[in-house]
C-alpha positions as a printed NumPy array, in Angstrom:
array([[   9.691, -132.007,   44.546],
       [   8.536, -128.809,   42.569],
       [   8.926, -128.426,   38.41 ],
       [   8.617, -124.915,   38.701],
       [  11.735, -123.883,   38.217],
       [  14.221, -121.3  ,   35.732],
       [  15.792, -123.498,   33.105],
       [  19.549, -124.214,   33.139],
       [  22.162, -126.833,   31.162],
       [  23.442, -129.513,   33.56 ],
       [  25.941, -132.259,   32.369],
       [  24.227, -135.158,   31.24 ],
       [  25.016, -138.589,   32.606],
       [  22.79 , -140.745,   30.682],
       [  24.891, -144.072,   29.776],
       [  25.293, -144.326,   33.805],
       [  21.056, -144.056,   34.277],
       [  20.381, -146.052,   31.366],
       [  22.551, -148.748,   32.714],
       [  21.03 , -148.958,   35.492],
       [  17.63 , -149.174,   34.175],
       [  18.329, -152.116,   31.886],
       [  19.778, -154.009,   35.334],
       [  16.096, -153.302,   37.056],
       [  14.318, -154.609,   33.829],
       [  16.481, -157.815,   33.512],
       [  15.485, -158.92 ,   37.102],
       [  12.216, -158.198,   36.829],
       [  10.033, -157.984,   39.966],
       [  11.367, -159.615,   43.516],
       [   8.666, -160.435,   45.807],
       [  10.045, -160.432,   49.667],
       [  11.593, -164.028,   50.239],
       [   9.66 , -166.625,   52.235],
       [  11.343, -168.304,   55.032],
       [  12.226, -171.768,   54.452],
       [  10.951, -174.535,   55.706],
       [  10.517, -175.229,   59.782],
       [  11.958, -171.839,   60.129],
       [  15.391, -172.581,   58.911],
       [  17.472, -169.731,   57.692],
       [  16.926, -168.343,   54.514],
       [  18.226, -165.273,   51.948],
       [  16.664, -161.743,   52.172],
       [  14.755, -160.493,   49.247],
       [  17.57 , -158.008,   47.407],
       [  14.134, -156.185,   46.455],
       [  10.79 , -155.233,   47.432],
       [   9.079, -155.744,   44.152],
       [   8.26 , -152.041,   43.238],
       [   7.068, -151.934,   39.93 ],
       [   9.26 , -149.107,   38.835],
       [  12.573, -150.292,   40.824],
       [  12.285, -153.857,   41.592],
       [  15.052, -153.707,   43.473],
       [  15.046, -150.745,   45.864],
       [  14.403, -151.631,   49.424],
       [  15.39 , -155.254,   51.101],
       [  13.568, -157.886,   52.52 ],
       [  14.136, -159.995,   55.817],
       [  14.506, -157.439,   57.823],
       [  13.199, -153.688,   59.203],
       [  15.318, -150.952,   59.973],
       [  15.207, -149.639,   63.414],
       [  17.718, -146.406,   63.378],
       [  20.418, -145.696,   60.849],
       [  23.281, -143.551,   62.885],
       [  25.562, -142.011,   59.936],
       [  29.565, -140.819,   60.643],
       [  31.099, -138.731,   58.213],
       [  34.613, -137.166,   58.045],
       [  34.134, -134.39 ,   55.73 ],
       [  37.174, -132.819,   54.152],
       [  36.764, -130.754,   50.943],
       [  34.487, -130.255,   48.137],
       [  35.006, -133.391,   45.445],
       [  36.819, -135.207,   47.563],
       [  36.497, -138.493,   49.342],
       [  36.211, -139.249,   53.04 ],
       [  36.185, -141.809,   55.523],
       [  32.486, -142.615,   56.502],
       [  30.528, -145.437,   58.737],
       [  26.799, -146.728,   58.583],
       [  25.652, -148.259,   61.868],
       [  22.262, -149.816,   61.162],
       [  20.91 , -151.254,   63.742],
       [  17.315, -153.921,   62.627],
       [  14.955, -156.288,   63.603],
       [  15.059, -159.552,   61.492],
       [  11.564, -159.769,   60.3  ],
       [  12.496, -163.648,   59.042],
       [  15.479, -166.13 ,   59.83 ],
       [  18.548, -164.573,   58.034],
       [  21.098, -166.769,   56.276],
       [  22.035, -163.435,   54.754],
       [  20.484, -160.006,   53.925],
       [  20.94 , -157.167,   51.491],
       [  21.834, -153.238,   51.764],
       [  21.161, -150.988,   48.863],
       [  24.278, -149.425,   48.149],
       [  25.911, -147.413,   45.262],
       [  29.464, -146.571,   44.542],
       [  31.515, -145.749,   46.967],
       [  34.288, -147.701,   48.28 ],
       [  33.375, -150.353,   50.704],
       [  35.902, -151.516,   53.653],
       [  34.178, -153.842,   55.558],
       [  30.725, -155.217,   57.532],
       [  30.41 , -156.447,   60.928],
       [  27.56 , -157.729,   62.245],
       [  26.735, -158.115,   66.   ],
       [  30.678, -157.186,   66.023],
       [  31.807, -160.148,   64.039],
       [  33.209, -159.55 ,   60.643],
       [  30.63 , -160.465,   57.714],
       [  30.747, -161.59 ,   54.488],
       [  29.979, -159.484,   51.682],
       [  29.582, -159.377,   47.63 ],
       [  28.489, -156.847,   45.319],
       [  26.346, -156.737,   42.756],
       [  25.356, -153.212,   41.024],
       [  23.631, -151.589,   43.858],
       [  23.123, -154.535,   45.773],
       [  25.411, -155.011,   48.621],
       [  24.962, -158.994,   49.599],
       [  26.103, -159.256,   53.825],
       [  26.548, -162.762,   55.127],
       [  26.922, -162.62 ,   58.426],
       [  28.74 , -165.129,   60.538],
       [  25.794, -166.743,   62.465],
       [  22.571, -166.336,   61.165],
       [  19.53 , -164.121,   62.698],
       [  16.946, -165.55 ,   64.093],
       [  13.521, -163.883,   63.353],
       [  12.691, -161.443,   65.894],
       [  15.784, -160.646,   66.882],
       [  17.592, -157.282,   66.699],
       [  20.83 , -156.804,   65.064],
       [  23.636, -154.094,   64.453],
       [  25.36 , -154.154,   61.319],
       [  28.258, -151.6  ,   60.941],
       [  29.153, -150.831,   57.11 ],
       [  33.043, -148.957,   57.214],
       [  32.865, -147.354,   53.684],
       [  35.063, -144.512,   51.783],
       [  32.158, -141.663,   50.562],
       [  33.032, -140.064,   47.115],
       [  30.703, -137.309,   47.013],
       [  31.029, -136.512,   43.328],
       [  28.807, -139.277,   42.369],
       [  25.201, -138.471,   40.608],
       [  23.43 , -139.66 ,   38.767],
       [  20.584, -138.577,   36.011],
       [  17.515, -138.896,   35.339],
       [  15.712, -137.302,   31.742],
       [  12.183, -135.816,   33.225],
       [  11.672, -133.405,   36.65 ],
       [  14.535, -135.021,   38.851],
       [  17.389, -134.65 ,   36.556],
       [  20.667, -135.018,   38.339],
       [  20.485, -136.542,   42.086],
       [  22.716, -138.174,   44.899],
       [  25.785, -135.575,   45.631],
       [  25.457, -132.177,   44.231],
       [  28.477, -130.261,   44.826],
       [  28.928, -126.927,   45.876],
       [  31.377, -124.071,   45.748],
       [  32.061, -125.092,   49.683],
       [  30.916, -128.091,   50.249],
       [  27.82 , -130.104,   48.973],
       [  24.091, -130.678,   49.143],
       [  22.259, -133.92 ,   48.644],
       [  19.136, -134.677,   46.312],
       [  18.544, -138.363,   46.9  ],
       [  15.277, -138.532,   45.1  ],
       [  14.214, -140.692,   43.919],
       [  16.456, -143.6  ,   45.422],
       [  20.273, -141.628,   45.248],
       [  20.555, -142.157,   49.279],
       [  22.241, -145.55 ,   48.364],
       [  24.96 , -142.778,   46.523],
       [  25.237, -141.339,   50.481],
       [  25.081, -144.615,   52.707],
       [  24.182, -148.4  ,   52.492],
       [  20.108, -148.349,   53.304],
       [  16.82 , -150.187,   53.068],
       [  16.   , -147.659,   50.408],
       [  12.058, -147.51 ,   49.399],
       [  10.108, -144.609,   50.482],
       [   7.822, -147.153,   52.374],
       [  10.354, -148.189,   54.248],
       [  11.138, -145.313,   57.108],
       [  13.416, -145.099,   60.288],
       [  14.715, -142.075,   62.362],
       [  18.731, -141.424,   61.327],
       [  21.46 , -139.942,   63.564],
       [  23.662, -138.005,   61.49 ],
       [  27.552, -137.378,   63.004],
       [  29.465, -134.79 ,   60.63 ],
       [  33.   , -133.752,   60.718],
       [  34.062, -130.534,   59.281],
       [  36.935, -128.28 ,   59.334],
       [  35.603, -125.421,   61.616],
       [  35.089, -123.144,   59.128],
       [  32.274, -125.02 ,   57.807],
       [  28.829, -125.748,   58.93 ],
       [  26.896, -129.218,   58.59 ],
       [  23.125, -129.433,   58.783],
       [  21.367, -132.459,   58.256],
       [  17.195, -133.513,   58.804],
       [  15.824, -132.296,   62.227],
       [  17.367, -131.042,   65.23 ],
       [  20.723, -130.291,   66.061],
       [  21.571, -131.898,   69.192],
       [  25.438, -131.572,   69.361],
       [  28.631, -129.217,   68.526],
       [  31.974, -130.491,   69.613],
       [  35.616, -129.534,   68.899],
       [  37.843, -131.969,   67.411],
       [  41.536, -132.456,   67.028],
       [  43.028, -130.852,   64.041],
       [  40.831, -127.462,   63.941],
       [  37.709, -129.528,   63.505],
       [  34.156, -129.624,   64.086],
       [  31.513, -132.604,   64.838],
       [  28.261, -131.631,   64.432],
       [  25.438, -134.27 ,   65.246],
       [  21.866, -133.831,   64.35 ],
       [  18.711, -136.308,   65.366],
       [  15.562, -136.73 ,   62.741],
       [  13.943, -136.808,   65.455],
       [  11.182, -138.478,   63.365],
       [  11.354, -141.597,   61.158],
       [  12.134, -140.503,   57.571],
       [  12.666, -142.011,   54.584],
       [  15.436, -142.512,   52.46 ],
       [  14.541, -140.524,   50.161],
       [  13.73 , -137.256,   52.064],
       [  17.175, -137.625,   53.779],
       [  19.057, -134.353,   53.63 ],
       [  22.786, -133.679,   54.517],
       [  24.186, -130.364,   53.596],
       [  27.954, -128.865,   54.481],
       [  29.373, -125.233,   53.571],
       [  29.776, -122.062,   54.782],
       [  25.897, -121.522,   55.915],
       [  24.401, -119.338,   58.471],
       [  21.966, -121.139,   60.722],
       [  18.914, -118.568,   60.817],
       [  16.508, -119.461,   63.712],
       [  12.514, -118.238,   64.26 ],
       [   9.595, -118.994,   64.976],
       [   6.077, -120.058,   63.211],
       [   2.706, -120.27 ,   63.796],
       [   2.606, -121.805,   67.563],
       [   6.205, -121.196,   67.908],
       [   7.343, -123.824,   65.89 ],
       [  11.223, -124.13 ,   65.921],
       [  12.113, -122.402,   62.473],
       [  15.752, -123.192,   60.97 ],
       [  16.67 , -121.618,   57.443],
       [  20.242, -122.811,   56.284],
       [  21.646, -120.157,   53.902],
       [  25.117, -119.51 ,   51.656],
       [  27.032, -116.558,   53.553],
       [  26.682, -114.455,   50.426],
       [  23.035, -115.444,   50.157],
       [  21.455, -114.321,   53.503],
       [  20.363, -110.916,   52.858],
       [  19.105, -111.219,   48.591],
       [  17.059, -114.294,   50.219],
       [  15.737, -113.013,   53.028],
       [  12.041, -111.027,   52.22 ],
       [  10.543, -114.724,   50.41 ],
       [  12.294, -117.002,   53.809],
       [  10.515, -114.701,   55.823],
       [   7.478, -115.45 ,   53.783],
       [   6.908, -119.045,   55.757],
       [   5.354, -118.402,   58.588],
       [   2.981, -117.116,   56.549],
       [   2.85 , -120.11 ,   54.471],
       [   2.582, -122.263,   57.51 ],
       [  -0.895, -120.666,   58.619],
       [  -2.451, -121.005,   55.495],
       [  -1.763, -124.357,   55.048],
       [  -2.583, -125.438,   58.92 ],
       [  -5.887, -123.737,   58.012],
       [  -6.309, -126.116,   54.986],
       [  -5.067, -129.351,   56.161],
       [  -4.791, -129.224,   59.993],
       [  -1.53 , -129.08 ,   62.427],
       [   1.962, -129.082,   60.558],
       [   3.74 , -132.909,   61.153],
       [   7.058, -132.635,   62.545],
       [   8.694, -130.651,   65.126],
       [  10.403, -128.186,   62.915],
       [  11.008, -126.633,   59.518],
       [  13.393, -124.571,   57.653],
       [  14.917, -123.873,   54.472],
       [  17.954, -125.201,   52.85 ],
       [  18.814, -122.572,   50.122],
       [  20.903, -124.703,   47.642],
       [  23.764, -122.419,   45.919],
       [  23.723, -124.95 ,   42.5  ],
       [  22.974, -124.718,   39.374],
       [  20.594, -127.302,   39.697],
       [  17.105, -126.117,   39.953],
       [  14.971, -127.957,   41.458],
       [  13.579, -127.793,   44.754],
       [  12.876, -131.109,   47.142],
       [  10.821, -132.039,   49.973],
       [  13.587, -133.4  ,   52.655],
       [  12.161, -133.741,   55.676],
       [  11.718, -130.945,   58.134],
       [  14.74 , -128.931,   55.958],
       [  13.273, -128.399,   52.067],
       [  15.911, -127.573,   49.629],
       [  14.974, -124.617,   47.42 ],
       [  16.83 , -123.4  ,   44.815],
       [  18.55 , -119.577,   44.89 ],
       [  17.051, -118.949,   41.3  ],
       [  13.73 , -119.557,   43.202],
       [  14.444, -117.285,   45.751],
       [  16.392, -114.826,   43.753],
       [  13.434, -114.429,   41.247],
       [   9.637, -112.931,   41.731],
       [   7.41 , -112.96 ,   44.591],
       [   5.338, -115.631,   43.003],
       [   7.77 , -117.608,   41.611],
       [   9.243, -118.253,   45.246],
       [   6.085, -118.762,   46.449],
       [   4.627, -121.676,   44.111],
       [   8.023, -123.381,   45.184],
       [   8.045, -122.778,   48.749],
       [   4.61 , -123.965,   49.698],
       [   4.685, -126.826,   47.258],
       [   7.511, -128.566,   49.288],
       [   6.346, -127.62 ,   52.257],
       [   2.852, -129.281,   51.425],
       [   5.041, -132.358,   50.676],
       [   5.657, -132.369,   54.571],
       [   1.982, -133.349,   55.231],
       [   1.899, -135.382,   51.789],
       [   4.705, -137.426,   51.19 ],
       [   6.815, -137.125,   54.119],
       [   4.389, -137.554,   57.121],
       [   2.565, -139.847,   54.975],
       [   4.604, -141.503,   53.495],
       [   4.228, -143.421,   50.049],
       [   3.497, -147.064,   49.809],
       [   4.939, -147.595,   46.264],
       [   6.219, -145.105,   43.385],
       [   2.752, -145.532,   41.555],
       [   1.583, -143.847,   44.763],
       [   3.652, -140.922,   43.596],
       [   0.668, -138.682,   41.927],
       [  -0.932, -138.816,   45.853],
       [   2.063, -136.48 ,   47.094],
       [   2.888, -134.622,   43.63 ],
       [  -0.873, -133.846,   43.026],
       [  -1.397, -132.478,   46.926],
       [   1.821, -130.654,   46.515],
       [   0.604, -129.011,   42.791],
       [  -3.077, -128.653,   43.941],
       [  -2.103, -126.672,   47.083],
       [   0.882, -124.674,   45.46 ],
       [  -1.377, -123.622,   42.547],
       [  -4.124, -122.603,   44.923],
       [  -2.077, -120.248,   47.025],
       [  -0.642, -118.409,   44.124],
       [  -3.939, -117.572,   42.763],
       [  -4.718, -116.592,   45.888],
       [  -1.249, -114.441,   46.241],
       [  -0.98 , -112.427,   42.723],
       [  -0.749, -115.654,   40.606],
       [  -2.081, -117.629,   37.278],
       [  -5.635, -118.765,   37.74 ],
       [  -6.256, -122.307,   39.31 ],
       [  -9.104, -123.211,   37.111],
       [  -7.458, -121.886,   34.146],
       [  -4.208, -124.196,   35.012],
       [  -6.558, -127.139,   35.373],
       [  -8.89 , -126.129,   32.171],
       [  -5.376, -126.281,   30.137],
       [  -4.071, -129.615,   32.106],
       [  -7.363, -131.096,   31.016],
       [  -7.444, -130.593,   27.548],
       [  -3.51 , -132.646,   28.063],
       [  -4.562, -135.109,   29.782],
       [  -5.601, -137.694,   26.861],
       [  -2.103, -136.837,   25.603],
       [  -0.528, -137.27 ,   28.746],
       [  -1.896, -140.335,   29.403],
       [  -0.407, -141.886,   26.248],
       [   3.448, -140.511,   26.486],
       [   3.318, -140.53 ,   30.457],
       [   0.639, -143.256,   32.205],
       [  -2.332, -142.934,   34.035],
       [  -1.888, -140.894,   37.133],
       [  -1.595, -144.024,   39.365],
       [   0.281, -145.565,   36.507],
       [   3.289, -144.123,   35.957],
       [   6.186, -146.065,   33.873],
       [   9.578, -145.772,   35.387],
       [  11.396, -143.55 ,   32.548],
       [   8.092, -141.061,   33.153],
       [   7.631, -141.169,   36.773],
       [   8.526, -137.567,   37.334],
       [   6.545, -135.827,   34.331],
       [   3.885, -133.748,   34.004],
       [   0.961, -136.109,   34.66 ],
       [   2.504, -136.717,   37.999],
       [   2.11 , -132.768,   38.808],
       [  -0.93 , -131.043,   36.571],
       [  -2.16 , -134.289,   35.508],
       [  -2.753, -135.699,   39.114],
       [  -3.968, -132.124,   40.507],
       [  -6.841, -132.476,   38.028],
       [  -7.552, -135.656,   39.544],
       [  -8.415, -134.365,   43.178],
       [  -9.925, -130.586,   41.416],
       [ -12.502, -133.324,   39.742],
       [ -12.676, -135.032,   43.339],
       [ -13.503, -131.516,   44.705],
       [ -15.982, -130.284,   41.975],
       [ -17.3  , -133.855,   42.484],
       [ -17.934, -133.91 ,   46.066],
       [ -17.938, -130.766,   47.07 ],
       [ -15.685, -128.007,   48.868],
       [ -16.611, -128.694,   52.302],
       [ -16.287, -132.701,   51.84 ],
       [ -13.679, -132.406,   50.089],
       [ -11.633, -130.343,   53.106],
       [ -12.915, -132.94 ,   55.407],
       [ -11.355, -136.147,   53.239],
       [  -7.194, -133.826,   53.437],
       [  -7.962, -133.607,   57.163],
       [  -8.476, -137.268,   57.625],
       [  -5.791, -138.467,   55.446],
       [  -3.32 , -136.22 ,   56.779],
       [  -4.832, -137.33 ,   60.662],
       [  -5.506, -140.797,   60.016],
       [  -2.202, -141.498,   58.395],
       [   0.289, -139.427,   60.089],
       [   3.57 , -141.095,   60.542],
       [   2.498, -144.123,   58.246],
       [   2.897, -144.923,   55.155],
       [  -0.378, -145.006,   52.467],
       [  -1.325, -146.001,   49.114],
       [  -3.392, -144.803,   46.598],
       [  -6.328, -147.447,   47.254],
       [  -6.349, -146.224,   50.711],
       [  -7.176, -142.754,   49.202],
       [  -9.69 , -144.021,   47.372],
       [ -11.597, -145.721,   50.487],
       [ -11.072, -143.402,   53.024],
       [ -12.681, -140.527,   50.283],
       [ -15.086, -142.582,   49.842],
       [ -16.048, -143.097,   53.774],
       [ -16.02 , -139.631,   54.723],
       [ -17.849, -138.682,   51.51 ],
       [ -20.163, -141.355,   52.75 ],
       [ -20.559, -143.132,   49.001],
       [ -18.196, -145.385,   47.212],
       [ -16.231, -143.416,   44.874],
       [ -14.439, -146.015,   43.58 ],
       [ -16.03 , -145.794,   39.976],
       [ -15.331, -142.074,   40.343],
       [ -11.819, -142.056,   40.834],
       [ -10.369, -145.377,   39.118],
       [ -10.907, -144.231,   35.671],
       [  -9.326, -140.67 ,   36.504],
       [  -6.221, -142.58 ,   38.336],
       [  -6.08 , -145.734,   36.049],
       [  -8.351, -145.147,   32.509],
       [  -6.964, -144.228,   29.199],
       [  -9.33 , -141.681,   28.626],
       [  -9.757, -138.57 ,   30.421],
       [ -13.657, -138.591,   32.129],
       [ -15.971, -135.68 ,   31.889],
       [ -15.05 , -132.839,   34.459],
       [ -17.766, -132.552,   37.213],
       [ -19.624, -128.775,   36.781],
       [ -17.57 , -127.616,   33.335],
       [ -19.365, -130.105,   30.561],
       [ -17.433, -127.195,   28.272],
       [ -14.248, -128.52 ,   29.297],
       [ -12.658, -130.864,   25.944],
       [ -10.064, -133.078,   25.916],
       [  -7.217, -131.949,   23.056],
       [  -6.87 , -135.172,   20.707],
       [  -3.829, -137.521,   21.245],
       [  -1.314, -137.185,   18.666],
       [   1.22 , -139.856,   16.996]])
């Protein structure tokens, strides 16, 4: 997700986000249930534990394909909608959760048999009517009505997320865990599956969705399904489902990669010289970090007024302001989210302190290009982030340790681009080139954390950086920039 962005006055929903805070801080932490004894059935974790949302993502069982059915009708206005999840128990289930927000919930069957079910904030609680053995794969089917006028709010770089409506139809920002807002789902970014999307529309509207359209089919009553594959596992938060009255836009990239951008009627032509900037975008980043992830890529330009631009998988959602604006503006934008396909969506975070791994790339990347392309100076940008960075510290956390209210500020942007500029300037260019390539190699398709980062630097580097980097990602104070002993941290105020 890019900050760069023109600013704009969206409706606040802060009672709704603040209630939903103080739930996650009453619980406290969950750690992932242990089975009981001699194997017997036991409950599910409702949480994974992460120290910012203790409890996002389920335990007890993995995820193995989520297959999504929705009957779209109109803008701000409900429809009829089914989650087929279909796991592997990863423990004996007496019962299992689903994180799962709103909406109004029919029914759950599991293995076909009706289940029992309770709710609990965002926890949906599904009993079924035998339990699951470990090991064993299981299909349960969640029959649900979909209100797509629920978002929610968040006071630092998100802002709003879940359903954004449009004038036509509606976009989706689920970062950082709205997808519960869209369907029930195991819904941690560590926690990743490949998704089948089914959408109805009338047939004057289009649906898009993450990766590759496999389907088009006429329906009774003037109506179009339209179903999509992800082709690749994703996670829930880099799900994207879009429908309105788009033009599907198809090239071709570097290697002939598939390209798709998704654009407003109105807005094809004023968008069109910065889309057609990303093949160009593509090679320079291939050049940097190696052979682009997934199978395809594309634009989503949102027609909001929300401006921020996200990193959904294979399809990133930019912004018209960012696209309607200058050259550079649209670039910074459009190759920050599309560095967030290598970092961040290929590799996937392990928890939400990992965060500053795939905002830093994203920043460090995005700032380099635009000096390279008629932009700000990188150094400069870093010299002023640095003199912050005490400051930032303080109001926002360490890099690495980010407090939930402030996991989206600055220090998660600027603040962790310093961190790998110092890397660089520490080790080197060349070395430095060498440690992206073998991240982005060595953990494609996986998910990583930021102590991973630290040890694989360290091997190809071939010396232990560990005392390097920890007080950068986890001190209080700011270390000395490597090569600028000129460079002074700002005191911290109040």
């Amino acid at each position: 997700m890019s900050t760069y962005r023109t600013p704009r006055r969206r409706a606040r929903l802060a009672a709704l986000a603040a209630a939903v805070t103080v739930t996650a801080a009453l619980t406290g932490p969950v750690s992932q249930a242990a089975p009981s004894p001699a194997g017997k059935p036991s409950p599910g974790a409702p949480g994974l534990g992460d120290p910012m949302f203790p409890l996002d993502g389920n335990g007890g069982y993995h995820v193995d394909r989520y297959t999504l059915d929705f009957d779209w009708q109109a803008p701000r206005t409900p429809f009829e909608a089914t989650a087929t999840i279909k796991a592997t128990a990863t423990q004996s289930l007496s019962r299992f959760n689903l994180d799962f927000g709103g909406n109004t919930l029919h029914g759950v069957k599991v293995n076909g048999s009706a289940a029992g079910t309770s709710r609990a904030g965002d926890e949906l609680t599904v009993t079924p009517k035998s339990p699951l053995t470990k090991g064993s794969t299981f299909t349960a089917k969640v029959t649900y009505t979909a209100d797509p006028t629920q978002t929610r709010h968040r006071d630092d770089a998100i802002e709003d997320y879940g359903w954004i409506p449009t004038a036509d139809g509606t976009v989706v920002y689920p970062q950082p865990n709205g997808a519960r807002l869209i369907f029930p789902a195991n819904d941690h970014p560590s926690q990743r599956a490949p998704i089948t999307f089914r959408i109805t529309t009338p047939k004057d509207l289009t649906a898009v969705a993450n990766g590759k359209l496999v389907d088009k089919a006429e329906r009774p009553g003037d109506r179009v399904r339209w179903t999509y594959d992800s082709e690749q596992p994703l996670s829930t938060q880099l799900v994207q489902m879009a429908v309105g009255k788009f033009q599907l836009i198809e090239g071709k990239g570097p290697g002939g990669l598939p390209l798709r951008d998704v654009v407003p009627d109105t807005l094809v032509e004023p968008t069109a010289p910065y889309r057609g900037l990303t093949p160009d975008h593509l090679t320079w980043l291939q050049e940097k970090l190696g052979p682009y992830p997934f199978d395809r890529y594309g634009l989503l330009v949102g027609d909001t007024d929300l401006g921020v631009a996200l990193e959904t998988q294979t399809l990133s959602l930019i912004p018209k302001a960012d696209l309607l604006g200058t050259k550079v503006d649209a670039e910074r934008n459009m190759v920050h989210e599309l560095t967030h396909q290598w970092f961040g969506d290929s590799v996937a975070l392990k928890s939400w302190s990992d965060l500053w791994v795939s905002e830093g790339h994203a920043r460090f990347y995005e700032r380099m290009y635009s000096e390279e392309h008629g932009g700000d100076s990188f150094e400069a940008a870093m010299k002023t982030a640095y003199a912050a960075h005490d400051q930032w510290r303080k109001d926002y956390g360490a890099p690495a340790e980010p407090t939930e209210p402030n996991l989206f500020k600055r220090m998660r942007y600027d603040g962790s681009a310093l961190v790998l500029y110092a890397l660089r300037e520490r080790v080197g260019n060349a070395t430095f080139e060498k440690i992206e390539r073998a991240w982005v190699s060595d953990f494609h398709g996986k998910t990583a954390s930021t102590q991973q980062y630290i040890d694989l630097a360290s091997k190809v580097a071939g010396e232990n950086l560990e005392n390097f980097l920890h007080p950068w990602l986890y001190g209080s104070k700011t270390p000395p920039m490597p090569g600028h002993p000129d460079w002074v941290v700002t005191p911290v105020q109040g």
